[in-house]
Coordinates of C-alpha atoms in Angstrom, one line a residue:
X252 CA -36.8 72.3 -7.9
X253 CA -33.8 71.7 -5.2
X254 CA -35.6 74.3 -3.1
X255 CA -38.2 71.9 -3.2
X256 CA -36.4 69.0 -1.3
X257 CA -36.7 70.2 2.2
X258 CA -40.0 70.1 2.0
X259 CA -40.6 67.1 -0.4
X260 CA -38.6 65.1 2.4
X261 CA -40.7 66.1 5.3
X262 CA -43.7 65.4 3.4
X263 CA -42.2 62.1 2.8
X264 CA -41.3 60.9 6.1
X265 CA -44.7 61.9 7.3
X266 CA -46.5 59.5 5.0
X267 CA -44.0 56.9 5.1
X268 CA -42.5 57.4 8.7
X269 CA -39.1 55.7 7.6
X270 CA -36.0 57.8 7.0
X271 CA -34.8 55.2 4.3
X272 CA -38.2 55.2 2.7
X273 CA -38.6 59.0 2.8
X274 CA -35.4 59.3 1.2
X275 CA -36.4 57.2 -1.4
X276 CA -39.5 58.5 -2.2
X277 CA -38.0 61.8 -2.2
X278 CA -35.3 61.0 -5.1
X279 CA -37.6 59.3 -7.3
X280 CA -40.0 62.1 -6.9
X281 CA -37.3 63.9 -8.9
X282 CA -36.2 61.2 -11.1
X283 CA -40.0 61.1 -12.6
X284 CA -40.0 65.0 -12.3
X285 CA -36.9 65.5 -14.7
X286 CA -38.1 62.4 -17.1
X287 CA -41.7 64.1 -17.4
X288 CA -40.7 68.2 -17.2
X289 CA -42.0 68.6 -20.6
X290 CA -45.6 67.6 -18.9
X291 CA -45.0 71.1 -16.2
X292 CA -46.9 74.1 -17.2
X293 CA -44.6 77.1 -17.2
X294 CA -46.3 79.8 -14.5
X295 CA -48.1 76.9 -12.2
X296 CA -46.5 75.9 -9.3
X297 CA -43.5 73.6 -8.9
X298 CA -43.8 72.5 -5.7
X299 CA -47.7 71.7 -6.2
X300 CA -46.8 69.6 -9.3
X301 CA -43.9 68.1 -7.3
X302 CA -45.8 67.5 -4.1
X303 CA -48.5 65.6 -6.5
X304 CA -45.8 63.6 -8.1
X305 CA -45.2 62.1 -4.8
X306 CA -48.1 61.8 -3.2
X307 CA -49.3 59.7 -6.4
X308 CA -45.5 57.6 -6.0
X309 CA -46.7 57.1 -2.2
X310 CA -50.2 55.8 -3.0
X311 CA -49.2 53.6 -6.3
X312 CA -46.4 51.7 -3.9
X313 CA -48.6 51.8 -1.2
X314 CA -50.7 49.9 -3.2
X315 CA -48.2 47.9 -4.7
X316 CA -47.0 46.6 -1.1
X317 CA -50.7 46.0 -0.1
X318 CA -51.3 42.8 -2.6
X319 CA -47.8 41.7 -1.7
X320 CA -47.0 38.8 0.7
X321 CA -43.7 38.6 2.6
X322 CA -42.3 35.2 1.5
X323 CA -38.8 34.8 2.6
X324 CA -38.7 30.9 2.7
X325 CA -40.6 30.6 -0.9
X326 CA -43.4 28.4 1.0
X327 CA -46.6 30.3 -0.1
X328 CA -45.3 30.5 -3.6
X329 CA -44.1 27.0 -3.4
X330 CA -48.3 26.7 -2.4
X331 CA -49.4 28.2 -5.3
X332 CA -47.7 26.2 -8.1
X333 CA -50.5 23.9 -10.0
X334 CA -49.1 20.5 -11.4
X335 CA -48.6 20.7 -15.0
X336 CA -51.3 19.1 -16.4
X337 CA -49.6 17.5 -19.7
X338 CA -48.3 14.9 -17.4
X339 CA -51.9 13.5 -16.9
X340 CA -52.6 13.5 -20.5
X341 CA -49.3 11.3 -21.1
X342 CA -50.2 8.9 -17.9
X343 CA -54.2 8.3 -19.5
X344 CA -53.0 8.2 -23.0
X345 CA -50.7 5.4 -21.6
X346 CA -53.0 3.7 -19.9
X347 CA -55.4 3.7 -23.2
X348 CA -52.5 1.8 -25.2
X349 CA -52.5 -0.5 -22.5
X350 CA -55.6 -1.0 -22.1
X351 CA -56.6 -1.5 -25.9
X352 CA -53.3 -4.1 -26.0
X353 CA -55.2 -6.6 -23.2
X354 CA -57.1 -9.2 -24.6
X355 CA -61.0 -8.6 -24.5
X356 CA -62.2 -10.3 -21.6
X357 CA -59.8 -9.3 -19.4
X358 CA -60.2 -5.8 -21.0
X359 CA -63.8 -5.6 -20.2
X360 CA -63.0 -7.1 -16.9
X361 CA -60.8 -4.5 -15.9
X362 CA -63.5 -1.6 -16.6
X363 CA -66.3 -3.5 -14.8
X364 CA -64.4 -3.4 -11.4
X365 CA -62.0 -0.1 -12.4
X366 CA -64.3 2.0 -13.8
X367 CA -67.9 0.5 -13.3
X368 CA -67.6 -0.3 -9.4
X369 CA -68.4 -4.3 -10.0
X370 CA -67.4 -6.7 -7.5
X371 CA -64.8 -8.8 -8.6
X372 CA -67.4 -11.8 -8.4
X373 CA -70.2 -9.6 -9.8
X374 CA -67.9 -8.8 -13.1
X375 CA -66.9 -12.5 -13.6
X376 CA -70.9 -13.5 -13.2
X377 CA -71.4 -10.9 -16.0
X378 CA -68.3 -11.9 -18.3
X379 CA -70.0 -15.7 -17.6
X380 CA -73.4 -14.7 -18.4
X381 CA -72.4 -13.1 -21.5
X382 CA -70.6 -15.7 -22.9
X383 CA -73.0 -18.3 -21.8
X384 CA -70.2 -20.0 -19.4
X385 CA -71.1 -21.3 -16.3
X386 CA -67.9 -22.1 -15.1
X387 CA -66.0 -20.3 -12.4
X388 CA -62.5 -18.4 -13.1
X389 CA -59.7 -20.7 -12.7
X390 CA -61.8 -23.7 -12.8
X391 CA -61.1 -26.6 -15.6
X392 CA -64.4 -27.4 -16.7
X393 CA -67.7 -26.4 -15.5
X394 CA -68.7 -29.8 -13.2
X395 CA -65.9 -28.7 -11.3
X396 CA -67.5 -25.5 -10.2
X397 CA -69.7 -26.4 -7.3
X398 CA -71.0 -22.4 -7.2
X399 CA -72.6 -20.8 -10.0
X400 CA -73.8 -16.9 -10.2
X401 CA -76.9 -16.8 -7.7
X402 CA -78.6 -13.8 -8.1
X403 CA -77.6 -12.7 -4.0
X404 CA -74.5 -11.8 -6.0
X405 CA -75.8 -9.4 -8.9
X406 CA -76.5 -5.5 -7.8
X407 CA -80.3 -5.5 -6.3
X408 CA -82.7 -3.0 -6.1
X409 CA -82.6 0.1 -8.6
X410 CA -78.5 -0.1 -8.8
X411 CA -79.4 -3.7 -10.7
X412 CA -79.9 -1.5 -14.4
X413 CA -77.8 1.3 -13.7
X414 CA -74.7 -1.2 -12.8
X415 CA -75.2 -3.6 -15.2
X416 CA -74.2 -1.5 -18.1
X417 CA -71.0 -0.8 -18.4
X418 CA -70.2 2.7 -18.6
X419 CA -68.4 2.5 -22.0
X420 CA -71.7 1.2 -23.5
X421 CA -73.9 3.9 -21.9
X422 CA -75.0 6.6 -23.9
X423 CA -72.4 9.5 -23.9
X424 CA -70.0 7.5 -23.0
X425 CA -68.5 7.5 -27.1
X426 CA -65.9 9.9 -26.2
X427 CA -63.8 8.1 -23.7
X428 CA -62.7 5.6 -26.2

């Protein structure tokens, strides 16, 4: 086996062209070949089953280096990090309590111009309409109001249906509450 080094070395430099590297190849080409000597056939050849032992060491680290990336400032790993996502599940479970604490007209308000792309005058018309209220937010009664909803302010065209319906009260839409 120590016959063996000369050549094992020379071997090594040639595939690795690095003194350091060849060295290092070299010794745990050894190392593996003393663990694993119950694996050598008595009557084979040494220095084959050496020689294999390293040229399989060379390609597995080869190999190994290949899907490595040099990161000496920690920036690409810093890249690869994904937010933990139990944070978001606090933050909308939060916002649920909250939400579900607000009175209901100013609940329903908030998810018609949030969550269901109303207009903030397009939402009030709708909270009017559906409470049968003419009168304008913030006004005292409804003769002081000289606006009411005009229809130039309600979603035209196809949108009219589709916007209309909040999307709490559309079909599938069970499961977010």
């Amino acid at each position: 086996m120590l016959a063996t080094v000369p050549s094992l070395r020379a071997v090594a430099m040639s595939l690795s062209g690095n003194v350091e590297r060849a060295d290092d190849l070299v010794q745990e080409t050894l190392l593996r070949a003393m663990t694993s000597i119950d694996s050598f056939q008595p009557g084979s050849h040494m220095s084959a089953w050496l020689f294999a032992i390293l040229r399989n060491l060379f390609r597995s680290e080869y190999r190994k280096r290949r899907r490595e990336v040099e990161d000496a400032d920690g920036s690409y790993v810093a890249s690869l990090k994904s937010p933990p996502e139990q944070e978001s599940r606090v933050e909308i479970e939060e916002f649920r309590v909250a939400l579900a604490k607000l009175p209901s007209g100013q609940r329903e308000a908030l998810l018609l111009v949030g969550a269901a792309g109303f207009s903030y005058d397009e939402a009030g018309c709708d909270l009017r309409e559906r409470s049968g209220d003419d009168q304008e937010p913030g006004q005292s009664h409804p003769a002081a109001g000289s606006q009411s909803c005009s229809p130039s302010m309600a979603p035209t065209g196809s949108d009219r249906t589709a916007r209309r319906v909040p999307f709490w009260r559309q079909a599938g839409a069970a499961d977010w509450r």
